[in-house]
């Protein structure tokens, strides 16, 4: 039986790499639905190639152009956030690849979890914003959440055959991004173009900026907490500029298991799609003879305060991680548009976290409201 896949964010970096895997394994996978934000051109090319049942565009103003382009295809064309939240629940869908960018991924992911779908999760913001709700629902509806993020896939692979009670520590690696060795003075004047040149990974613009500011790693600490049920005090970030050790787990007997590989997202994506099987793939191989040094160092929280803010947000709990995410989405975009300095991003996030009204046990509607208010505050602070 082929697995039928619904891809949220099919035109992005994770989405296109997911389709590479589908293309290479037509006997295993079939695309049921493709959803994108607004890249009509690429979305319609993908639809022509993979013949999904449903094609969805989030931004409704692109509905007519998309419909016209797909007029010769026998598929449903839908638009809007509600349509996307609907399609993930269809009985024919086996796996939902959640690869939308940011907060927009929350609603469809919640709906997919409620429908008991297997989630291949790339959209870490979903767990940052509402990890508690998502995990409760996943448990209740027996919806497995499989990590696509390379670090979390590495932890997940290291945990195969283990029980979570044996975890002493999670060792979460970070490349450190392009500014790893910059001074604070240098960091004050860096531009978006410089931040977008990631040394090891080829990713979308938003996450590349988050990597440069290490907010991505802060989010990944929170993501690991929810995925593996480990308190953040047991999650240690190690800067590892080579991006070869994708992360590791230290067990209570002192043994450490890690997963290594070339920095290529196809491997964790494919593992999530085929889990619990591991199938062949012709992705780049790691040559340990050419891998000379594997270096590890402690992150510098003075130059990368976002990492500290993420720990603080998760310690404060409630709606504060949601604020962290919302403010970060505002400043990340502002930085890319040249409206905010690199270091200023952390100042605004921190100030927004302090100004928001604290909600200890938020329900979904509280997150929606917190997101709106936090964005307004962050925008006012710009
Ligand atoms: Mg990652």
XYZ file of C-alpha atoms and ligand atoms in Angstrom, residues 124 149-152 216-217 220, ligand 1:
9
model
C 9.028 23.727 14.787
C 14.338 18.730 11.861
C 17.824 17.219 11.429
C 18.771 17.519 15.127
C 15.528 16.014 16.357
C 16.472 28.572 15.566
C 18.452 26.707 18.218
C 14.858 23.581 18.822
Mg 17.533 22.041 12.776
